[in-house]
JSON list of C-alpha atoms in Angstrom, two decimals:
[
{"chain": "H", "resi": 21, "resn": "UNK", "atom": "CA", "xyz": [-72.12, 42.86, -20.05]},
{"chain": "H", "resi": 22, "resn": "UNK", "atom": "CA", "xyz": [-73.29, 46.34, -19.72]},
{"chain": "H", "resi": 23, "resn": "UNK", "atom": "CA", "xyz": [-72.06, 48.99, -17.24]},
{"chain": "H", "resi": 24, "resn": "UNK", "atom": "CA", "xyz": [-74.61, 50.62, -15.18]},
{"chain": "H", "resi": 25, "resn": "UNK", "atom": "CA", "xyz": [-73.65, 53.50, -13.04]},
{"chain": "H", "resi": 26, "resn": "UNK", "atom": "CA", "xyz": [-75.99, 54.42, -10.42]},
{"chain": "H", "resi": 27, "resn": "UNK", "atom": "CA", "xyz": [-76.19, 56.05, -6.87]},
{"chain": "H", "resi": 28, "resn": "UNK", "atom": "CA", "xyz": [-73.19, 54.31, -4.69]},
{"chain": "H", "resi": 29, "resn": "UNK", "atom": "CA", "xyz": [-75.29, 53.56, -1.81]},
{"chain": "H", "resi": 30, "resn": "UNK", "atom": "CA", "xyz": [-76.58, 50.39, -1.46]},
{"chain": "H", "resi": 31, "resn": "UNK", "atom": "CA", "xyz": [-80.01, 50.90, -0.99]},
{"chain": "H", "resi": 32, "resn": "UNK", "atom": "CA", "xyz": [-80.20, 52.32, -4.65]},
{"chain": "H", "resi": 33, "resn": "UNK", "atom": "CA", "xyz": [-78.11, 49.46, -6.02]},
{"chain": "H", "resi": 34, "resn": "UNK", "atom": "CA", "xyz": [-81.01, 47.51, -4.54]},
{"chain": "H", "resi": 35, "resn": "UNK", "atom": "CA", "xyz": [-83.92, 49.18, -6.31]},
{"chain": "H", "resi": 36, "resn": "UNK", "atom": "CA", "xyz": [-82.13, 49.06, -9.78]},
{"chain": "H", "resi": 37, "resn": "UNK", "atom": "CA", "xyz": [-81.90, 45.79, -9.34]},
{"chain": "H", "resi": 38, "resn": "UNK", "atom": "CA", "xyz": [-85.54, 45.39, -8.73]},
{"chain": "H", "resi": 39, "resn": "UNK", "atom": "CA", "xyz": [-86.27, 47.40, -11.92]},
{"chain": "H", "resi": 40, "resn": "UNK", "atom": "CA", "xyz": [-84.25, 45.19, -13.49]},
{"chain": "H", "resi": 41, "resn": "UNK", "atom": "CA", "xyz": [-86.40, 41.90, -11.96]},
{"chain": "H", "resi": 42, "resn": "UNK", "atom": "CA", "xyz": [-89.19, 43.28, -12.60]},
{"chain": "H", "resi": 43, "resn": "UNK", "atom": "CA", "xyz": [-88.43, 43.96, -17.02]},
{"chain": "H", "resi": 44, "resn": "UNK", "atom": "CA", "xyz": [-86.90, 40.26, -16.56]},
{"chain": "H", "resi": 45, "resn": "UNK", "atom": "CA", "xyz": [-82.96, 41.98, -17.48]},
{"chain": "H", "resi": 46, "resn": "UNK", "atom": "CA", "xyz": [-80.82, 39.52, -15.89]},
{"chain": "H", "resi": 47, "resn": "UNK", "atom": "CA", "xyz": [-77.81, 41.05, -17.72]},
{"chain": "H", "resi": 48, "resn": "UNK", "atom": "CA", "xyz": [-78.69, 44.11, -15.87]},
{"chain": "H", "resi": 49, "resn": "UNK", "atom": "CA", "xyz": [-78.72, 42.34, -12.35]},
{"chain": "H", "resi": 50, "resn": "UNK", "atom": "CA", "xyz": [-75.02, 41.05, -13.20]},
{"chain": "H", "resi": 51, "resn": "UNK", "atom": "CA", "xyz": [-74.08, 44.97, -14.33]},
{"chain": "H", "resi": 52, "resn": "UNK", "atom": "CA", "xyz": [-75.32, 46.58, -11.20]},
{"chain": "H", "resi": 53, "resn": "UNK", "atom": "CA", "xyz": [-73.39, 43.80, -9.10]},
{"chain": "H", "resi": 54, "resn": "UNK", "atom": "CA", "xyz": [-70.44, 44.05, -10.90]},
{"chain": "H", "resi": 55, "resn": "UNK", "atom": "CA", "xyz": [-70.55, 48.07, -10.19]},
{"chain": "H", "resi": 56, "resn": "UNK", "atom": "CA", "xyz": [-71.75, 47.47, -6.34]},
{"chain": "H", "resi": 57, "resn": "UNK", "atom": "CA", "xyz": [-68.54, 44.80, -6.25]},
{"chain": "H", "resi": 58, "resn": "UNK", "atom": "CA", "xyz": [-66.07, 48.40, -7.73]},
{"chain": "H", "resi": 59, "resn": "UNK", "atom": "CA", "xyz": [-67.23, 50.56, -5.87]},
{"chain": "H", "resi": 60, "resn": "UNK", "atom": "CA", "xyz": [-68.01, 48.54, -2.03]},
{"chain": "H", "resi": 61, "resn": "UNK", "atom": "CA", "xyz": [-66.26, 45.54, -2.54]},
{"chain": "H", "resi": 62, "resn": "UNK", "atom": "CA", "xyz": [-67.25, 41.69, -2.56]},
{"chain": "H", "resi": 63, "resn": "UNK", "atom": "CA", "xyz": [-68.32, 41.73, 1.26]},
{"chain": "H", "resi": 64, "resn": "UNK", "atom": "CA", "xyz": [-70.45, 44.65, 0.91]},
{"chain": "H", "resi": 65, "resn": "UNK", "atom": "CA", "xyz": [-72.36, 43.29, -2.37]},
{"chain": "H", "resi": 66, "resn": "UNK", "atom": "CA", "xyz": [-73.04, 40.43, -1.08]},
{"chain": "H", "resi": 67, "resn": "UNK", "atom": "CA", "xyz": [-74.86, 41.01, 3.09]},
{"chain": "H", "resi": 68, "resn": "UNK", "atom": "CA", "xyz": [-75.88, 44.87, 1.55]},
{"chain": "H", "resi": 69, "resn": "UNK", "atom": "CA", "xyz": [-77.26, 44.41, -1.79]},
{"chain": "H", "resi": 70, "resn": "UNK", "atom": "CA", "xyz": [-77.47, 40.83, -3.14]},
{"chain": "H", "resi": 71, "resn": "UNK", "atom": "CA", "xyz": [-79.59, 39.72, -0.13]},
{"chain": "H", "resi": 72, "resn": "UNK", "atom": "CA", "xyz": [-81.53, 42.69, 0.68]},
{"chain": "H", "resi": 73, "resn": "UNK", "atom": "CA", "xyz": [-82.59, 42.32, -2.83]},
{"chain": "H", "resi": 74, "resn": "UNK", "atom": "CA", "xyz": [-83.34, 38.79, -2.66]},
{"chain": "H", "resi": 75, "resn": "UNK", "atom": "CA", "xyz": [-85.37, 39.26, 0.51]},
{"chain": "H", "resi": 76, "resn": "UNK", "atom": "CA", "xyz": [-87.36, 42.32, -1.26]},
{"chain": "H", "resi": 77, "resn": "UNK", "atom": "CA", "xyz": [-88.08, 40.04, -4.29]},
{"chain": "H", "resi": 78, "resn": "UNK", "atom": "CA", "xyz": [-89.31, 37.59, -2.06]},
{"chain": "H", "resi": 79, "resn": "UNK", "atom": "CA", "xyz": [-91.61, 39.45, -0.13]},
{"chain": "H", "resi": 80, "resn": "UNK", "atom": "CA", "xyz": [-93.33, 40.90, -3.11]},
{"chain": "H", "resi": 81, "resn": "UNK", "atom": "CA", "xyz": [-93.53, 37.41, -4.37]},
{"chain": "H", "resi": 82, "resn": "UNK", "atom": "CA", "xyz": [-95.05, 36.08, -1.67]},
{"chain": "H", "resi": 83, "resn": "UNK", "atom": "CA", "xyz": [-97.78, 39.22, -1.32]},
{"chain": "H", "resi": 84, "resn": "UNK", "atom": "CA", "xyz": [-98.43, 38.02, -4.90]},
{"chain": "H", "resi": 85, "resn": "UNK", "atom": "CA", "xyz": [-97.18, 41.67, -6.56]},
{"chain": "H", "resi": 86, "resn": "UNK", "atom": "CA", "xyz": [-94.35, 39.93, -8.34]},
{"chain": "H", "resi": 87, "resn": "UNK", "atom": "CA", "xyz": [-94.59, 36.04, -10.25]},
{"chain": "H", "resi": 88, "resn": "UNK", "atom": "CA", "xyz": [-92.15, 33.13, -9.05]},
{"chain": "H", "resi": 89, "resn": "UNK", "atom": "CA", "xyz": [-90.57, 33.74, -12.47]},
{"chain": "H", "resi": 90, "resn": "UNK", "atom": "CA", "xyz": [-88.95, 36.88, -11.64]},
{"chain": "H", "resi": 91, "resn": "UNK", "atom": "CA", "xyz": [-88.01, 35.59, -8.05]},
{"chain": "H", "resi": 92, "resn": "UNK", "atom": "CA", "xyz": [-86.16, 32.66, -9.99]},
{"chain": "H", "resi": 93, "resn": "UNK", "atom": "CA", "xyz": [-84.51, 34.80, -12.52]},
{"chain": "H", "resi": 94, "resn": "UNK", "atom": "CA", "xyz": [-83.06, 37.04, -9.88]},
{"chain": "H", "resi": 95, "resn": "UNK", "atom": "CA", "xyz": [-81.82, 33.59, -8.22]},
{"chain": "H", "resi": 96, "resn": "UNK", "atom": "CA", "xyz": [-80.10, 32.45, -11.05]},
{"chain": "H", "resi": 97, "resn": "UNK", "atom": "CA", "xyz": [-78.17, 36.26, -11.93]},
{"chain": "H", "resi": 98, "resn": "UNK", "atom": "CA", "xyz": [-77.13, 36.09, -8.18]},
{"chain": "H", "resi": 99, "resn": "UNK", "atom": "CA", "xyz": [-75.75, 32.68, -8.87]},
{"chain": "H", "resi": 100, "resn": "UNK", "atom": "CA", "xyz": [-74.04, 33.49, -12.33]},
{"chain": "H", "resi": 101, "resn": "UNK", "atom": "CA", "xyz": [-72.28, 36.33, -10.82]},
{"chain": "H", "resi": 102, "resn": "UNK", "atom": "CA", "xyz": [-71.12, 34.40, -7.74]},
{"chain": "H", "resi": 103, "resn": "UNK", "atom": "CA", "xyz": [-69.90, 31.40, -9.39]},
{"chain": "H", "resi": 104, "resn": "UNK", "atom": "CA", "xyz": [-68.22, 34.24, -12.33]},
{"chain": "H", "resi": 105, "resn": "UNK", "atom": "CA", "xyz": [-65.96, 35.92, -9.10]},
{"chain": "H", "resi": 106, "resn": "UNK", "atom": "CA", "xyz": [-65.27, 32.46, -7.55]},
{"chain": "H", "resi": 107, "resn": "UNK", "atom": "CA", "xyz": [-63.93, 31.31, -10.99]},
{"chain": "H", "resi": 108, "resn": "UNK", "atom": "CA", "xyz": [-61.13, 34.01, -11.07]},
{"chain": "H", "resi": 109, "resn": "UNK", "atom": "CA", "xyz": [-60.34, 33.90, -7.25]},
{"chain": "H", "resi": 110, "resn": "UNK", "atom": "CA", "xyz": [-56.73, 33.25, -7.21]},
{"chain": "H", "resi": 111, "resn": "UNK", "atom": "CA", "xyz": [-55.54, 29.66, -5.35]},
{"chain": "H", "resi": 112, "resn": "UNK", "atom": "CA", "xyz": [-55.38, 29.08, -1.30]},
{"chain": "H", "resi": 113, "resn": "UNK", "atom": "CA", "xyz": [-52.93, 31.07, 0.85]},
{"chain": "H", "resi": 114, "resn": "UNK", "atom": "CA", "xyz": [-54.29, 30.25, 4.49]},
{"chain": "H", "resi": 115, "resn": "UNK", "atom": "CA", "xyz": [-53.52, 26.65, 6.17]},
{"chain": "H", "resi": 116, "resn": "UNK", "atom": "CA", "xyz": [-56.78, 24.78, 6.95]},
{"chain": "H", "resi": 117, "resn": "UNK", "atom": "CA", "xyz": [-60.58, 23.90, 5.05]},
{"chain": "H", "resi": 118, "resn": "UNK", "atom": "CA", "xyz": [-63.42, 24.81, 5.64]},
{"chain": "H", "resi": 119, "resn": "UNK", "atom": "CA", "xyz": [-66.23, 21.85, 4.66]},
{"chain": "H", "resi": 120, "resn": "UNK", "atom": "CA", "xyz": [-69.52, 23.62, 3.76]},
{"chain": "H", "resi": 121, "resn": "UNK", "atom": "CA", "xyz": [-72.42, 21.32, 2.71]},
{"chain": "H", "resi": 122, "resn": "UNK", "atom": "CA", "xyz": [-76.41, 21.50, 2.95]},
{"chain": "H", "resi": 123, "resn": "UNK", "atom": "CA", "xyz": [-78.98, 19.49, 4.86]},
{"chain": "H", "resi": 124, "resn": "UNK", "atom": "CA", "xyz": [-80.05, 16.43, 3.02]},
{"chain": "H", "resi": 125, "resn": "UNK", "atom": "CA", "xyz": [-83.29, 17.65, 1.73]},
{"chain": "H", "resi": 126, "resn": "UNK", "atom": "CA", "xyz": [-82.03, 21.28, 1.24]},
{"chain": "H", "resi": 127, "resn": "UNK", "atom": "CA", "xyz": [-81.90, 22.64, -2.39]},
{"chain": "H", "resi": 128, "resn": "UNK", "atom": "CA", "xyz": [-81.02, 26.17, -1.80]},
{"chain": "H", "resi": 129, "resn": "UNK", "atom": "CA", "xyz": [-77.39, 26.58, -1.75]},
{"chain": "H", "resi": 130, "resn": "UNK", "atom": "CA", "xyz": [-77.12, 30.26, -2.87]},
{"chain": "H", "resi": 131, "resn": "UNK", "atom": "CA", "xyz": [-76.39, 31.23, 0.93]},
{"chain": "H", "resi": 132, "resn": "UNK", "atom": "CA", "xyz": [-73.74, 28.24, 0.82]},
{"chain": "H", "resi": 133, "resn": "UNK", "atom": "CA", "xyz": [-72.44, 29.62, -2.05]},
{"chain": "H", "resi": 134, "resn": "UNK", "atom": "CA", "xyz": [-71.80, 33.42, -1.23]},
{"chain": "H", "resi": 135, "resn": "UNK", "atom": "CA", "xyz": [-69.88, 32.10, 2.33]},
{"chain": "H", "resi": 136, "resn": "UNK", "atom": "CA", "xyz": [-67.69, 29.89, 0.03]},
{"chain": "H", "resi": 137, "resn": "UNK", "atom": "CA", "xyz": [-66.50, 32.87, -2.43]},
{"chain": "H", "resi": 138, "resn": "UNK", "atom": "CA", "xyz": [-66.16, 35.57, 0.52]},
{"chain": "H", "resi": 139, "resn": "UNK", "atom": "CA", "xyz": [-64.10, 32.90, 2.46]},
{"chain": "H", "resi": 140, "resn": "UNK", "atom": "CA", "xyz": [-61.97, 32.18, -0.80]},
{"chain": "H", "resi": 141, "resn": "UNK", "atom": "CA", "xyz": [-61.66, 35.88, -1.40]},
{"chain": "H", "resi": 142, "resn": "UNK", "atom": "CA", "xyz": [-59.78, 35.64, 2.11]},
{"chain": "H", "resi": 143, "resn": "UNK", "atom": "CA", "xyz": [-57.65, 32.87, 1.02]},
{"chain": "H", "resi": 144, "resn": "UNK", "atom": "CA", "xyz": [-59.19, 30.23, 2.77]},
{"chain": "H", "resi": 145, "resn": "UNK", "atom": "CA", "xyz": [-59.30, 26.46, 0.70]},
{"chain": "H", "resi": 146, "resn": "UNK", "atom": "CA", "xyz": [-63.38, 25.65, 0.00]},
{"chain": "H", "resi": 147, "resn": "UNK", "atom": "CA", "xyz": [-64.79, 22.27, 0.21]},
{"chain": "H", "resi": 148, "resn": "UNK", "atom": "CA", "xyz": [-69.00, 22.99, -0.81]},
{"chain": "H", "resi": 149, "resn": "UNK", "atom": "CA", "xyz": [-70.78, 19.89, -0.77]},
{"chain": "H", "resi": 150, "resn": "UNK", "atom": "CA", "xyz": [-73.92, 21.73, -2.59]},
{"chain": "H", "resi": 151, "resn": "UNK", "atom": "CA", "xyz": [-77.44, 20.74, -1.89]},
{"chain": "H", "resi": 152, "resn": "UNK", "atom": "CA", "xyz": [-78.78, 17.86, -0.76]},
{"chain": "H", "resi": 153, "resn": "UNK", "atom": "CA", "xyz": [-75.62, 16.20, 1.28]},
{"chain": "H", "resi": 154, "resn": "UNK", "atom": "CA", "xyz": [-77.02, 13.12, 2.79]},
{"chain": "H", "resi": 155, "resn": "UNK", "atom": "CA", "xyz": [-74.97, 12.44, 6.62]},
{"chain": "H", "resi": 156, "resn": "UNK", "atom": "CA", "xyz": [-72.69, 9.36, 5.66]},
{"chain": "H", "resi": 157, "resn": "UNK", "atom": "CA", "xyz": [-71.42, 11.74, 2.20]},
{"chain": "H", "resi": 158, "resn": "UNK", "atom": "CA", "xyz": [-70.71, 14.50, 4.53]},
{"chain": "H", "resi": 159, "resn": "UNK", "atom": "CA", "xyz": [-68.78, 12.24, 7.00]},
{"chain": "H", "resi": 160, "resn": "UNK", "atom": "CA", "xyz": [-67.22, 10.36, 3.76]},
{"chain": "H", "resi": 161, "resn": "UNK", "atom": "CA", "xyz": [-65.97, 14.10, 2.91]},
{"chain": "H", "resi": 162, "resn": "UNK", "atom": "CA", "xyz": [-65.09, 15.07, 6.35]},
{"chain": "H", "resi": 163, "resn": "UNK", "atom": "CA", "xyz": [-63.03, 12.10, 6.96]},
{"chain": "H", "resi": 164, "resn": "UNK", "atom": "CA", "xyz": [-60.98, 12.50, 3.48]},
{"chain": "H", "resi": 165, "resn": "UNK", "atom": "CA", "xyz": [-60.36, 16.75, 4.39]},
{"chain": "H", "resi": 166, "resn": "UNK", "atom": "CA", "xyz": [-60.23, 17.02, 7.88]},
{"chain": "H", "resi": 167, "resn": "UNK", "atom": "CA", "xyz": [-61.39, 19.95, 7.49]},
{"chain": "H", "resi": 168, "resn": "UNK", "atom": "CA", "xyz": [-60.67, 22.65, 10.15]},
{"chain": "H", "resi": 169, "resn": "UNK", "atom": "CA", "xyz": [-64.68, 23.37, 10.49]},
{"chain": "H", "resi": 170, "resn": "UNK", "atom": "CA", "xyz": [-67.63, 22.30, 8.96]},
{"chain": "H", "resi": 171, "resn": "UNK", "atom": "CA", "xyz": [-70.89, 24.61, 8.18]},
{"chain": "H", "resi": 172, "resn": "UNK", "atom": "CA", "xyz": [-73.89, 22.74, 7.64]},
{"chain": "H", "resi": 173, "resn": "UNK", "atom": "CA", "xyz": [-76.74, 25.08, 5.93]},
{"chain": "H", "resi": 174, "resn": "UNK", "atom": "CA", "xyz": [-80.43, 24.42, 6.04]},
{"chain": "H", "resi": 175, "resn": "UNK", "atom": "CA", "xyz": [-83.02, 26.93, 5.08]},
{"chain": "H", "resi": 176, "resn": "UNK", "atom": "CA", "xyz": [-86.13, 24.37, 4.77]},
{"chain": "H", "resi": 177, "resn": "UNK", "atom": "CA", "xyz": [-87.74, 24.59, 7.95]},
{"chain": "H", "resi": 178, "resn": "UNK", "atom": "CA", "xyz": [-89.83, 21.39, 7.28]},
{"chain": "H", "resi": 179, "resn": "UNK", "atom": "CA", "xyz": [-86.98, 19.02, 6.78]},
{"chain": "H", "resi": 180, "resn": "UNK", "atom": "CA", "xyz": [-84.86, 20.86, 9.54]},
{"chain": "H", "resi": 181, "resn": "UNK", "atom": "CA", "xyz": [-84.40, 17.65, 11.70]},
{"chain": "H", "resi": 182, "resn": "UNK", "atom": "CA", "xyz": [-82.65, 15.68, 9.13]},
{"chain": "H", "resi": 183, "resn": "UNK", "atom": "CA", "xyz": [-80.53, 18.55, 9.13]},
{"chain": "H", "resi": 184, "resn": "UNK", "atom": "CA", "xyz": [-79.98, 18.80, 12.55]},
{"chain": "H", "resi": 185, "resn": "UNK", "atom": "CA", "xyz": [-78.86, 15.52, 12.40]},
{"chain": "H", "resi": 186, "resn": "UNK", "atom": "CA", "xyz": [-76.13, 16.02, 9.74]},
{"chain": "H", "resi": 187, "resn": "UNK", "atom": "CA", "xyz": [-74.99, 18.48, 12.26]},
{"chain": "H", "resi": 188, "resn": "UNK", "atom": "CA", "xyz": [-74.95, 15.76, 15.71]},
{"chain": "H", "resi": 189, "resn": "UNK", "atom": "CA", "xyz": [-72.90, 13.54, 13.04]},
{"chain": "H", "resi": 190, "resn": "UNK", "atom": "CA", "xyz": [-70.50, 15.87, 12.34]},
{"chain": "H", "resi": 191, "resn": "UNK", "atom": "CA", "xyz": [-69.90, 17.02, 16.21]},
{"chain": "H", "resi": 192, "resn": "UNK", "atom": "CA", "xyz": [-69.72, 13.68, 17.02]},
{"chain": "H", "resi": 193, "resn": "UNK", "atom": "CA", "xyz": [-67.20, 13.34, 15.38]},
{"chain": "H", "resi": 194, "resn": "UNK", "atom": "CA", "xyz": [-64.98, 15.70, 16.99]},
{"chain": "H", "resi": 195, "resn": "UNK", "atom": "CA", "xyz": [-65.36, 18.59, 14.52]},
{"chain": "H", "resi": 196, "resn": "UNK", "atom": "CA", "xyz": [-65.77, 22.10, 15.28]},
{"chain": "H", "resi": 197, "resn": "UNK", "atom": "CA", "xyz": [-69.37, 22.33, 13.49]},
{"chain": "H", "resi": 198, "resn": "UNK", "atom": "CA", "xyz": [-71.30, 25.63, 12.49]},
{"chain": "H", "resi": 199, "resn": "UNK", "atom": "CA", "xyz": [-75.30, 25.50, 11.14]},
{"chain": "H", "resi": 200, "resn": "UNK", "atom": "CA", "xyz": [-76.93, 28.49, 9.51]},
{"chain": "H", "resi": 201, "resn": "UNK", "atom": "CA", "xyz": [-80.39, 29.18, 8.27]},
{"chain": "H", "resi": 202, "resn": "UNK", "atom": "CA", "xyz": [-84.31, 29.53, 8.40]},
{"chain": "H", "resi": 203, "resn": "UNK", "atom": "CA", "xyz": [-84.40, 25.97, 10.08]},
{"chain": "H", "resi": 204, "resn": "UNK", "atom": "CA", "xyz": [-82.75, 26.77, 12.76]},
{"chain": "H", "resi": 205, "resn": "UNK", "atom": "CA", "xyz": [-84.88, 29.96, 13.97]},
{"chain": "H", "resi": 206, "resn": "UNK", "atom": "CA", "xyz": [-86.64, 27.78, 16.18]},
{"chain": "H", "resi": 207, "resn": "UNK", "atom": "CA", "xyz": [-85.82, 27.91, 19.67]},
{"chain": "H", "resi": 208, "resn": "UNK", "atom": "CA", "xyz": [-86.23, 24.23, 20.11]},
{"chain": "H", "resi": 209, "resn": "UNK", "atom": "CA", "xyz": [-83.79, 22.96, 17.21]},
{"chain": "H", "resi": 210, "resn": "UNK", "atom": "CA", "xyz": [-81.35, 25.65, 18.36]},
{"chain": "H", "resi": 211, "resn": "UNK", "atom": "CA", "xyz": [-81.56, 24.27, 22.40]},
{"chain": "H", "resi": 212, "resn": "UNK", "atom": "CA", "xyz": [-81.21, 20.50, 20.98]},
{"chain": "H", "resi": 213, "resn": "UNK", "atom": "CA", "xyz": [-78.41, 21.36, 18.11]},
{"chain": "H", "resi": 214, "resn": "UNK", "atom": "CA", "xyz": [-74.64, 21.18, 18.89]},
{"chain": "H", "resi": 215, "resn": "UNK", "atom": "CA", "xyz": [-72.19, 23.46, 17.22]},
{"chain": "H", "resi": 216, "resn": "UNK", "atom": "CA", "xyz": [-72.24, 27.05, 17.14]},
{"chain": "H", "resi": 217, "resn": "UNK", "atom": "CA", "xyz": [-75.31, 28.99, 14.91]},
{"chain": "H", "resi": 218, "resn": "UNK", "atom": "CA", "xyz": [-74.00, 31.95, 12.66]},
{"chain": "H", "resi": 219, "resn": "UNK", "atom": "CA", "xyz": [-76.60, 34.81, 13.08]},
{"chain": "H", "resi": 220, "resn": "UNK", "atom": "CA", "xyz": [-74.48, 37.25, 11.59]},
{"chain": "H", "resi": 221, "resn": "UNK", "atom": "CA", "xyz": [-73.76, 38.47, 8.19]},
{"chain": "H", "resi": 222, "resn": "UNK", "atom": "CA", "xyz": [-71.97, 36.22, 5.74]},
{"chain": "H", "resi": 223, "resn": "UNK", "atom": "CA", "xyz": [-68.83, 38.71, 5.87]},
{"chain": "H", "resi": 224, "resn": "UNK", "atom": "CA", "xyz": [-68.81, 38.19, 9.70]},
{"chain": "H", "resi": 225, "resn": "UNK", "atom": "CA", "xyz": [-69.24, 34.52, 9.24]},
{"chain": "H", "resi": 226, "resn": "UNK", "atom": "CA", "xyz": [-66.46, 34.70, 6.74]},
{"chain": "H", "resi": 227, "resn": "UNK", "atom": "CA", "xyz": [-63.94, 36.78, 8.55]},
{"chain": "H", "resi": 228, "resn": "UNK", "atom": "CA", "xyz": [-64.69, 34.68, 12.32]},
{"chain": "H", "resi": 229, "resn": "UNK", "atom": "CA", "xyz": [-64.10, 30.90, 10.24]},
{"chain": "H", "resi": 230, "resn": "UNK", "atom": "CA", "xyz": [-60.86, 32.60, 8.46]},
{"chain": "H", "resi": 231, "resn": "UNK", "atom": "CA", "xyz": [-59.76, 34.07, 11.31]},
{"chain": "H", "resi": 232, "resn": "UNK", "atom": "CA", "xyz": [-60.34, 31.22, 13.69]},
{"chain": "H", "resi": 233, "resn": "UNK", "atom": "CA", "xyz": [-59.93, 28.45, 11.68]},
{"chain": "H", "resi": 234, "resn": "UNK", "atom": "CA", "xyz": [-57.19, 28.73, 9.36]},
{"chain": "H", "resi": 235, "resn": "UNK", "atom": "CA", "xyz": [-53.85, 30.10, 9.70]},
{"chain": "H", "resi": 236, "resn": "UNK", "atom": "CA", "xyz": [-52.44, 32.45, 6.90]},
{"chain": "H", "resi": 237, "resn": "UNK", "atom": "CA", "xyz": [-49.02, 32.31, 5.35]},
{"chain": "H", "resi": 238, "resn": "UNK", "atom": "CA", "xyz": [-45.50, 32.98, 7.26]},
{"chain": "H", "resi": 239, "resn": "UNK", "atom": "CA", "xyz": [-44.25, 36.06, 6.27]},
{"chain": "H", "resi": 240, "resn": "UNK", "atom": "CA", "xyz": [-41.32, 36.00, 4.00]},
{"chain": "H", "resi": 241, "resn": "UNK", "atom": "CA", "xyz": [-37.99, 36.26, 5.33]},
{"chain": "H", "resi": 242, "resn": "UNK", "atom": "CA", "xyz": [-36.02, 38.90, 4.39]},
{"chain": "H", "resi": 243, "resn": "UNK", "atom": "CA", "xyz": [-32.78, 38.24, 3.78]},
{"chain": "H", "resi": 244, "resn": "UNK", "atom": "CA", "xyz": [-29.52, 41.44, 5.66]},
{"chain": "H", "resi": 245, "resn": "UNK", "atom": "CA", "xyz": [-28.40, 43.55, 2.84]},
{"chain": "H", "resi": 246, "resn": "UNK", "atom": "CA", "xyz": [-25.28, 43.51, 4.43]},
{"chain": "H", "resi": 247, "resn": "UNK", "atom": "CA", "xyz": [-25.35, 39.27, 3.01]},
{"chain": "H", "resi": 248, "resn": "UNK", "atom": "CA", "xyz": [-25.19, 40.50, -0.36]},
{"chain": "H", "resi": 249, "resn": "UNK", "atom": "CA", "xyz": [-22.62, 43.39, -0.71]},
{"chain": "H", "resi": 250, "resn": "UNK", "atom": "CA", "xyz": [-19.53, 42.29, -2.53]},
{"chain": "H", "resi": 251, "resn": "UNK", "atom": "CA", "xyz": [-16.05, 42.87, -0.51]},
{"chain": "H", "resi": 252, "resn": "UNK", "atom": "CA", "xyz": [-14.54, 46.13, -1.51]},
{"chain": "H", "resi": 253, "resn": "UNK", "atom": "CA", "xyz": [-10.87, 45.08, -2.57]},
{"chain": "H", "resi": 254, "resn": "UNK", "atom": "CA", "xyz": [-8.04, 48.05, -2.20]},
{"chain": "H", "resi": 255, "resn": "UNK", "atom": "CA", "xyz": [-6.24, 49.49, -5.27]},
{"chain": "H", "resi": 256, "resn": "UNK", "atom": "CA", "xyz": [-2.62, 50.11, -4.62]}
]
């Protein structure tokens, strides 16, 4: 991987990237995120650069100045480096799982996937469903975790009711439930959804289901000095 030192504001991190998308140099996507993760952080990479980026990328695709090919490659070098820093993420410290799974005709996960590793990087234990989860896999799951919340993420407007439904199942079943995404922007799913929507940033959505939801470690105990000195014994 090469190193790519740029300007340390975001914004700039941004429009290397975009160079980068548009000459196709995925290995330069993962550089400029690994420098954006050294110098800002995890948190900061991901709701300031990787998604500004990916919302750029898709505008121009969309406007037709960019092809679907380099929206897709960008996709994938976002994915590579989030599944890379998930991989070395050391084990759970804080009490309590999270469930996170997407609605059952969702394939875009890459949302899903930043909340898991910024929740992980707090010490929080992941269960991610992925794409796709139909409702009775996402109970089966629930039921074996008991997870301490569930986030259900949908952003495919069309299909948005099946997902909405995932999300009745799960409150019905007594579980604090969260939904994200595109598919629930309408006012109408929103006023006929339980749960609680996360319109935030994924580091705020992080921080409130770690903070909330999980409990971290006791503190160590540390043991009087005063237990461990050895009994001075008199000379004569």
């Amino acid at each position: 991987m090469e190193t790519v030192h740029v300007d340390p504001a975001p914004a700039t991190y941004v429009g290397t990237i975009l160079t980068a998308v548009r000459a196709f140099n995925q290995s330069r996507v993962g550089a400029v995120l690994d420098d954006a993760d050294g110098v800002h952080g995890v948190d900061a990479t991901i709701d300031e650069v990787i998604f500004p980026s990916l919302r750029v990328v898709g505008t121009f695709w969309s406007s037709g100045t960019i092809d679907v090919a380099h929206e897709h490659m960008l996709s994938t070098a976002v994915a590579r480096w989030v599944a890379a820093k998930s991989a070395v993420l050391p084990g759970p410290s804080r009490k309590g799982t999270i469930l996170l799974a997407a609605g059952p005709q969702d394939m875009h996960t890459l949302a899903l996937d930043c909340l898991d590793l910024l929740l992980g990087s707090r010490g929080v234990e992941v269960c991610n469903l992925g794409a796709q989860t139909p409702v009775a896999s996402l109970l089966l799951a629930a039921r074996s975790i008991n997870p301490t919340a569930v986030v259900l993420s949908s952003h495919t407007p069309t299909v948005a009711s099946q997902a909405v439904r995932s999300v009745k199942a799960v409150a019905e079943a007594g579980l604090p439930v969260y939904f994200a995404g595109s598919s629930f922007a309408s006012q109408f799913f929103r006023q006929n959804t339980p749960g609680v929507p996360l319109d935030g940033t994924l580091t705020e959505a992080a921080q409130m289901l770690a903070t909330r939801h999980t409990t971290p470690p006791p503190e160590p105990v540390s043991q009087p000095r005063d237990r461990f000195r050895q009994p001075v014994v008199a000379s004569a």
